[in-house]
Coordinates of C-alpha atoms in Angstrom, one line a residue:
X1 CA 139.7 -140.2 90.7
X2 CA 142.5 -137.9 91.1
X3 CA 143.6 -135.7 88.3
X4 CA 147.2 -134.4 88.0
X5 CA 147.3 -130.3 87.8
X6 CA 148.9 -129.2 84.8
X7 CA 152.3 -127.9 85.7
X8 CA 152.5 -123.8 85.7
X9 CA 154.6 -122.6 82.8
X10 CA 157.0 -120.2 84.0
X11 CA 156.2 -116.5 83.5
X12 CA 156.9 -115.2 80.6
X13 CA 158.9 -111.8 81.6
X14 CA 162.3 -110.2 82.7
X15 CA 164.3 -113.4 81.6
X16 CA 162.5 -113.8 78.5
X17 CA 163.5 -110.1 77.4
X18 CA 166.5 -110.2 78.9
X19 CA 167.7 -113.2 77.0
X20 CA 166.2 -111.9 73.5
X21 CA 168.4 -108.8 74.2
X22 CA 171.2 -110.6 75.2
X23 CA 171.2 -113.0 72.2
X24 CA 170.9 -110.0 69.4
X25 CA 173.3 -108.2 71.2
X26 CA 176.0 -111.3 71.1
X27 CA 174.7 -112.4 67.3
X28 CA 175.7 -108.9 66.5
X29 CA 179.0 -109.2 68.5
X30 CA 179.7 -112.7 66.8
X31 CA 179.0 -111.2 62.8
X32 CA 181.0 -108.1 63.9
X33 CA 183.8 -110.2 65.5
X34 CA 184.7 -112.0 62.3
X35 CA 184.7 -109.2 59.7
X36 CA 188.2 -107.5 60.1
X37 CA 189.7 -111.2 60.5
X38 CA 188.1 -113.3 58.0
X39 CA 190.0 -112.6 54.9
X40 CA 192.9 -113.3 56.7
X41 CA 191.9 -116.6 57.6
X42 CA 190.3 -117.5 53.9
X43 CA 194.3 -116.3 52.9
X44 CA 195.6 -118.6 55.1
X45 CA 193.7 -121.7 54.4
X46 CA 193.7 -120.9 50.5
X47 CA 197.2 -119.3 50.0
X48 CA 196.0 -116.7 47.5
X49 CA 196.2 -113.0 47.3
X50 CA 193.6 -110.7 48.5
X51 CA 192.1 -110.9 44.7
X52 CA 191.8 -114.5 44.9
X53 CA 190.5 -114.3 48.1
X54 CA 187.9 -111.8 48.1
X55 CA 186.0 -114.4 46.0
X56 CA 185.7 -117.0 48.3
X57 CA 184.6 -113.8 50.5
X58 CA 181.6 -113.6 47.9
X59 CA 180.5 -117.1 47.8
X60 CA 180.9 -117.3 51.5
X61 CA 178.3 -114.6 51.8
X62 CA 176.4 -115.7 49.1
X63 CA 176.1 -119.3 50.8
X64 CA 175.0 -117.9 53.8
X65 CA 172.1 -115.5 52.2
X66 CA 170.9 -118.0 50.1
X67 CA 170.3 -120.6 53.0
X68 CA 168.6 -117.6 54.9
X69 CA 166.4 -116.6 52.2
X70 CA 165.7 -120.8 51.8
X71 CA 165.1 -121.6 55.4
X72 CA 163.7 -118.7 57.0
X73 CA 160.2 -119.1 56.6
X74 CA 160.5 -122.6 57.8
X75 CA 162.4 -121.6 61.2
X76 CA 159.4 -119.1 61.7
X77 CA 156.9 -121.8 61.0
X78 CA 158.5 -124.6 63.3
X79 CA 158.5 -121.7 66.4
X80 CA 154.9 -121.6 65.4
X81 CA 154.2 -124.7 65.6
X82 CA 157.0 -126.0 68.3
X83 CA 157.4 -122.7 70.3
X84 CA 159.9 -120.2 70.3
X85 CA 162.4 -121.6 73.0
X86 CA 162.9 -124.7 71.4
X87 CA 164.0 -122.9 67.7
X88 CA 165.8 -120.1 69.4
X89 CA 168.0 -122.4 71.3
X90 CA 168.7 -124.5 68.4
X91 CA 169.6 -121.4 66.2
X92 CA 172.1 -120.6 68.8
X93 CA 173.5 -124.1 68.6
X94 CA 173.6 -123.7 64.8
X95 CA 175.5 -120.3 65.1
X96 CA 178.0 -121.5 67.8
X97 CA 178.6 -124.2 65.6
X98 CA 179.3 -122.4 62.5
X99 CA 181.8 -120.2 64.1
X100 CA 183.5 -123.1 65.7
X101 CA 183.9 -125.0 62.6
X102 CA 185.6 -121.8 61.0
X103 CA 188.1 -121.5 63.8
X104 CA 188.8 -125.0 63.5
X105 CA 188.6 -125.4 59.6
X106 CA 191.9 -126.8 58.3
X107 CA 190.6 -126.3 54.6
X108 CA 188.3 -123.7 52.8
X109 CA 185.5 -126.4 52.7
X110 CA 185.0 -125.9 56.6
X111 CA 184.4 -122.4 56.0
X112 CA 181.4 -123.1 53.4
X113 CA 180.2 -125.7 55.9
X114 CA 179.8 -123.5 58.5
X115 CA 177.8 -121.1 56.7
X116 CA 175.5 -123.6 55.3
X117 CA 174.7 -124.5 59.0
X118 CA 174.5 -120.7 60.2
X119 CA 172.8 -120.1 57.2
X120 CA 169.9 -122.7 57.7
X121 CA 169.6 -122.3 61.7
X122 CA 170.7 -118.7 62.1
X123 CA 167.3 -117.2 62.0
X124 CA 167.2 -115.8 65.6
X125 CA 166.1 -112.4 64.7
X126 CA 162.8 -113.6 63.7
X127 CA 162.1 -115.9 66.2
X128 CA 163.4 -112.8 68.9
X129 CA 161.0 -110.7 67.3
X130 CA 158.0 -113.0 67.6
X131 CA 159.1 -113.4 71.4
X132 CA 159.0 -109.8 71.7
X133 CA 155.4 -110.0 70.0
X134 CA 154.4 -112.9 72.7
X135 CA 155.5 -111.2 76.0
X136 CA 154.6 -107.7 75.2
X137 CA 151.4 -105.6 76.1
X138 CA 150.4 -103.4 73.3
X139 CA 151.2 -100.1 74.9
X140 CA 155.3 -101.5 75.7
X141 CA 155.9 -103.5 72.4
X142 CA 157.4 -100.6 70.4
X143 CA 159.7 -99.7 73.0
X144 CA 160.6 -103.3 73.4
X145 CA 161.4 -103.5 69.3
X146 CA 163.0 -100.2 69.8
X147 CA 165.3 -102.2 72.9
X148 CA 166.1 -104.9 70.1
X149 CA 167.1 -102.9 68.0
X150 CA 169.6 -101.3 70.4
X151 CA 170.8 -104.4 71.6
X152 CA 171.9 -105.0 67.9
X153 CA 173.5 -101.7 67.2
X154 CA 175.7 -101.9 70.9
X155 CA 176.5 -105.4 69.7
X156 CA 177.8 -104.3 66.4
X157 CA 180.0 -101.7 67.5
X158 CA 181.7 -103.6 70.2
X159 CA 182.0 -106.7 67.8
X160 CA 184.3 -105.3 65.4
X161 CA 186.5 -104.0 68.0
X162 CA 186.8 -106.9 69.8
X163 CA 187.7 -109.2 66.8
X164 CA 190.4 -106.7 65.8
X165 CA 192.0 -107.0 69.1
X166 CA 192.0 -110.7 69.3
X167 CA 193.7 -111.0 66.2
X168 CA 196.1 -108.3 66.5
X169 CA 199.8 -109.4 67.9
X170 CA 199.9 -105.7 69.2
X171 CA 197.6 -106.2 71.8
X172 CA 197.8 -110.0 72.3
X173 CA 200.9 -111.2 71.2
X174 CA 201.5 -114.8 71.0
X175 CA 197.9 -115.4 71.5
X176 CA 196.5 -113.2 68.6
X177 CA 195.3 -115.4 65.1
X178 CA 192.7 -115.4 62.9
X179 CA 191.3 -118.3 64.6
X180 CA 191.0 -116.8 68.1
X181 CA 187.9 -114.2 67.3
X182 CA 185.8 -117.6 66.2
X183 CA 186.4 -119.4 69.3
X184 CA 185.4 -116.3 71.4
X185 CA 181.8 -116.0 69.2
X186 CA 181.6 -119.5 69.1
X187 CA 181.9 -119.5 73.4
X188 CA 179.8 -116.8 73.7
X189 CA 176.8 -118.2 71.8
X190 CA 177.3 -121.7 73.9
X191 CA 177.0 -119.5 76.8
X192 CA 173.9 -117.7 75.8
X193 CA 172.6 -121.0 75.0
X194 CA 173.2 -122.5 78.4
X195 CA 171.7 -119.6 79.8
X196 CA 168.4 -119.7 77.9
X197 CA 168.0 -123.8 78.5
X198 CA 168.1 -122.8 82.1
X199 CA 166.0 -119.7 82.4
X200 CA 164.4 -119.0 79.4
X201 CA 160.4 -119.6 79.6
X202 CA 158.2 -120.4 76.6
X203 CA 156.0 -117.8 75.4
X204 CA 153.6 -119.6 73.0
X205 CA 151.2 -121.3 74.6
X206 CA 149.8 -124.6 73.0
X207 CA 146.5 -123.8 72.5
X208 CA 148.1 -121.2 70.0
X209 CA 150.2 -123.2 68.0
X210 CA 149.6 -124.0 64.6
X211 CA 151.3 -126.9 62.5
X212 CA 153.9 -126.4 59.5
X213 CA 152.2 -126.0 56.1
X214 CA 154.2 -126.3 52.9
X215 CA 152.4 -123.5 51.9
X216 CA 153.9 -121.1 55.1
X217 CA 157.2 -122.9 55.0
X218 CA 158.5 -122.0 51.8
X219 CA 160.2 -118.6 50.7
X220 CA 158.1 -118.6 47.2
X221 CA 155.5 -116.7 49.5
X222 CA 158.1 -113.9 50.0
X223 CA 158.9 -113.7 46.1
X224 CA 155.1 -113.4 45.5
X225 CA 154.7 -110.4 48.1
X226 CA 157.0 -108.4 45.5
X227 CA 154.3 -108.9 42.9
X228 CA 151.2 -108.4 45.6
X229 CA 151.8 -105.0 46.9
X230 CA 150.7 -102.7 44.3
X231 CA 151.7 -98.8 43.9
X232 CA 155.3 -99.2 45.5
X233 CA 156.9 -101.3 42.8
X234 CA 159.1 -98.4 42.0
X235 CA 160.1 -97.5 45.5
X236 CA 160.8 -101.1 45.9
X237 CA 163.2 -100.7 43.0
X238 CA 165.3 -98.2 44.7
X239 CA 165.1 -100.2 48.3
X240 CA 166.8 -103.1 46.1
X241 CA 169.4 -100.9 44.4
X242 CA 170.3 -99.5 47.7
X243 CA 170.3 -102.7 49.7
X244 CA 172.7 -104.3 46.6
X245 CA 174.7 -101.4 47.0
X246 CA 174.8 -101.9 51.2
X247 CA 176.5 -105.6 50.8
X248 CA 179.7 -103.8 49.7
X249 CA 180.4 -103.3 53.5
X250 CA 180.1 -107.2 54.8
X251 CA 181.9 -108.5 51.5
X252 CA 184.9 -106.1 50.8
X253 CA 185.5 -103.2 53.0
X254 CA 188.2 -105.6 54.7
X255 CA 190.1 -106.6 52.1
X256 CA 189.7 -103.6 50.4
X257 CA 191.2 -101.4 53.3
X258 CA 194.0 -104.1 53.5
X259 CA 194.5 -104.0 49.7
X260 CA 195.4 -100.2 49.2
X261 CA 196.1 -99.0 52.9
X262 CA 197.9 -102.2 54.3
X263 CA 195.7 -102.1 57.1
X264 CA 196.1 -104.7 60.2
X265 CA 192.7 -106.4 61.4
X266 CA 193.0 -103.9 64.3
X267 CA 193.1 -101.3 62.2
X268 CA 189.6 -102.5 60.6
X269 CA 187.8 -103.5 64.0
X270 CA 188.6 -99.9 65.6
X271 CA 187.1 -98.4 61.8
X272 CA 184.0 -100.3 61.9
X273 CA 183.5 -100.1 65.5
X274 CA 183.3 -96.0 65.2
X275 CA 181.1 -96.3 62.2
X276 CA 178.8 -98.3 63.8
X277 CA 178.9 -95.8 66.9
X278 CA 178.0 -93.1 64.4
X279 CA 175.2 -95.0 63.1
X280 CA 174.1 -95.7 66.0
X281 CA 173.4 -92.0 66.6
X282 CA 171.9 -91.3 63.7
X283 CA 169.7 -94.0 63.7
X284 CA 169.1 -94.0 67.1
X285 CA 168.8 -90.2 67.5
X286 CA 169.2 -87.8 64.7
X287 CA 166.4 -89.4 62.8
X288 CA 163.8 -88.5 65.4
X289 CA 165.1 -84.9 64.9
X290 CA 165.6 -84.5 61.0
X291 CA 163.0 -86.3 59.7
X292 CA 159.9 -84.3 61.7
X293 CA 161.9 -81.4 60.4
X294 CA 162.4 -81.5 56.5
X295 CA 160.0 -84.8 55.9
X296 CA 160.5 -87.9 54.8
X297 CA 161.6 -87.1 51.3
X298 CA 164.1 -84.7 51.6
X299 CA 165.4 -86.9 54.6
X300 CA 165.6 -89.8 51.7
X301 CA 167.3 -87.6 49.5
X302 CA 170.0 -86.6 52.2
X303 CA 170.2 -90.1 52.9
X304 CA 170.7 -91.8 49.4
X305 CA 173.3 -88.6 48.6
X306 CA 175.4 -89.3 51.8
X307 CA 175.5 -93.0 50.8
X308 CA 176.5 -92.1 47.2
X309 CA 179.5 -89.9 47.9
X310 CA 180.6 -92.3 51.2
X311 CA 180.9 -95.2 48.9
X312 CA 183.1 -93.1 46.2
X313 CA 184.9 -92.0 49.0
X314 CA 185.8 -94.9 50.3
X315 CA 186.5 -96.1 46.8
X316 CA 188.9 -92.9 46.7
X317 CA 190.4 -92.9 50.5
X318 CA 194.5 -93.0 50.1
X319 CA 195.1 -92.6 53.7
X320 CA 193.4 -93.3 56.9
X321 CA 191.5 -90.2 57.9
X322 CA 189.7 -90.3 54.4
X323 CA 188.6 -93.9 55.5
X324 CA 186.9 -92.1 58.5
X325 CA 185.6 -89.1 56.8
X326 CA 184.0 -91.3 54.4
X327 CA 182.5 -93.5 57.3
X328 CA 180.9 -90.8 59.1
X329 CA 179.4 -89.5 56.3
X330 CA 178.2 -92.3 55.2
X331 CA 176.6 -93.0 58.8
X332 CA 174.2 -90.1 57.3
X333 CA 172.9 -92.9 55.1
X334 CA 170.5 -94.2 57.7
X335 CA 168.3 -91.2 56.9
X336 CA 167.1 -93.4 53.6
X337 CA 166.0 -96.7 55.1
X338 CA 163.2 -95.7 57.8
X339 CA 162.2 -92.3 55.1
X340 CA 161.5 -94.5 52.3
X341 CA 160.0 -97.8 54.3
X342 CA 157.6 -95.2 55.5
X343 CA 156.9 -93.4 51.9
X344 CA 155.9 -96.7 50.4
X345 CA 153.4 -97.9 53.8
X346 CA 152.0 -94.6 52.9
X347 CA 151.1 -95.0 49.9
X348 CA 149.2 -98.5 50.5
X349 CA 146.1 -99.5 52.5
X350 CA 146.2 -100.9 56.4
X351 CA 145.6 -104.5 54.8
X352 CA 148.7 -104.3 53.0
X353 CA 150.8 -103.3 55.3
X354 CA 151.8 -107.2 56.0
X355 CA 152.5 -107.7 52.5
X356 CA 154.6 -104.7 52.3
X357 CA 157.0 -105.9 54.9
X358 CA 157.3 -109.6 53.1
X359 CA 158.2 -107.8 50.2
X360 CA 160.7 -105.7 51.8
X361 CA 162.2 -108.7 53.3
X362 CA 162.3 -110.3 49.8
X363 CA 164.0 -107.3 48.1
X364 CA 166.7 -107.4 50.5
X365 CA 167.3 -111.1 50.1
X366 CA 167.5 -110.8 46.8
X367 CA 170.0 -107.9 47.5
X368 CA 172.0 -110.3 49.8
X369 CA 172.0 -112.7 47.1
X370 CA 173.5 -111.0 43.9
X371 CA 175.3 -108.2 45.7
X372 CA 178.2 -109.9 47.6
X373 CA 179.1 -111.9 43.6
X374 CA 178.9 -108.7 42.1
X375 CA 180.9 -106.8 44.6
X376 CA 183.5 -109.7 45.0
X377 CA 183.6 -109.7 41.2
X378 CA 184.8 -106.1 41.1
X379 CA 187.2 -106.2 43.2
X380 CA 188.8 -109.4 41.8
X381 CA 188.8 -107.9 38.6
X382 CA 190.3 -104.5 39.3
X383 CA 193.3 -106.1 41.2
X384 CA 194.4 -109.4 40.0
X385 CA 197.7 -109.4 37.7
X386 CA 195.4 -109.7 34.4
X387 CA 193.4 -107.1 35.1
X388 CA 192.2 -104.3 32.8
X389 CA 193.5 -101.7 35.7
X390 CA 194.6 -101.5 39.3
X391 CA 191.7 -100.2 41.2
X392 CA 191.3 -101.7 44.9
X393 CA 188.7 -99.3 45.8
X394 CA 186.6 -101.0 42.6
X395 CA 183.8 -102.7 44.7
X396 CA 182.9 -99.3 46.3
X397 CA 182.8 -97.4 43.1
X398 CA 180.3 -100.2 42.0
X399 CA 178.4 -99.4 45.1
X400 CA 178.5 -95.8 44.6
X401 CA 177.1 -96.6 40.8
X402 CA 174.2 -98.6 42.0
X403 CA 173.5 -95.8 45.2
X404 CA 173.4 -93.0 42.4
X405 CA 171.0 -94.8 40.1
X406 CA 169.0 -95.1 43.2
X407 CA 168.9 -91.5 43.8
X408 CA 168.0 -91.0 40.2
X409 CA 165.4 -93.4 40.6
X410 CA 163.7 -92.1 43.6
X411 CA 163.7 -88.5 41.5
X412 CA 161.8 -90.2 38.7
X413 CA 159.3 -92.5 40.6
X414 CA 157.9 -89.9 43.6
X415 CA 155.3 -87.9 43.5
X416 CA 154.0 -84.5 44.8
X417 CA 152.2 -86.3 47.6
X418 CA 155.2 -88.2 48.4
X419 CA 156.9 -84.7 48.9
X420 CA 154.2 -83.1 50.7
X421 CA 153.5 -85.7 53.3
X422 CA 151.8 -84.1 56.4
X423 CA 154.0 -83.7 59.4
X424 CA 151.8 -84.9 61.6
X425 CA 152.3 -88.4 59.7
X426 CA 156.0 -88.5 60.7
X427 CA 154.9 -87.5 64.1
X428 CA 152.6 -90.4 64.6
X429 CA 155.1 -92.6 62.9
X430 CA 157.9 -91.2 65.5
X431 CA 155.5 -92.0 68.3
X432 CA 154.7 -95.4 66.9
X433 CA 158.5 -96.3 66.7
X434 CA 157.7 -97.2 63.0
X435 CA 160.5 -95.1 61.4
X436 CA 163.6 -97.1 63.9
X437 CA 162.1 -100.3 62.1

């Protein structure tokens, strides 16, 4: 009797890592590309003013966030059951289809359909992290996770600039349009999917897979984690407030600058690229210098304070240079996220760290659902003809208020131990790349 030898699996290594990094970068580029132009597309499809278009921007962001919240656990469970490769390729197809639908959209309904599809299938970051965990030995895992963060940062720097150029007649003449960036984003996604189909190996062995169970494939577990983690609820509330304030950027930054400064997509794209570069410098370099010197408590204070002042400055900005000054100030807000995360981590035991990450994810997800509606509502109320006053920076003032409340809560909810965490703990966190997560 002749027994067939199992076909050897492709070696997971460089191809998988390259694919993951390209996927993360292209997703960031694709997201960044559309930020400078989506308000123009919404206005073109609805014939509405900036004020009315802002409501659609809030609803579109809310739609995407809700679908992400509902489907992220399912996508993760499916990748555990059927392998990373299939789910990653399916997610890329969903994102590409979303961009294509948005570019071809004859009505606003198509934009919502695209956001539904992308939200449901676009959980590529969780699968990308699972890929990294699969292919990385313990001694290089932290560095590879750092590469994923760097790839996202580079993609987000390039994306808005590319989107602004593609939609700007002074750069591309008659070829420029609000739709062109969406087609380019769709093409990039499809090219990466083809590359993955040809070269990407599967990294999850059949014996390591587990069946999909309803108990793991639903978002209720993420919400339960908010209640299960003891001792950090106050800090989680601060984190939620800051995440809520941060939603002002993807929701109303572009349309606010168009309304009060008359900026074009090119102006918006270049500004976002500059801010992305500044944030990359802070998060990729300065936190390694600042946090060990002053400690996580004071780094968090500086970060939250800079976020508060940055939002207020964006709201007040009356000329272009003020916007850039506000953006550089706001980049220092990057100090608060790793500081607060690790202050929470230091309050609980090792066995609760996974629950903490789930709780942080749940807080972010809730903020992404509530925040866009609040920011769009504030902009609409204070720019419509029948509004109580004309304040085109209203959404940024709301963000500043939320961040200010976060700063007050941080003062009230921290203790002496938080203020005097040993320097060695900070250095250990940096050496393990924890502060970059």
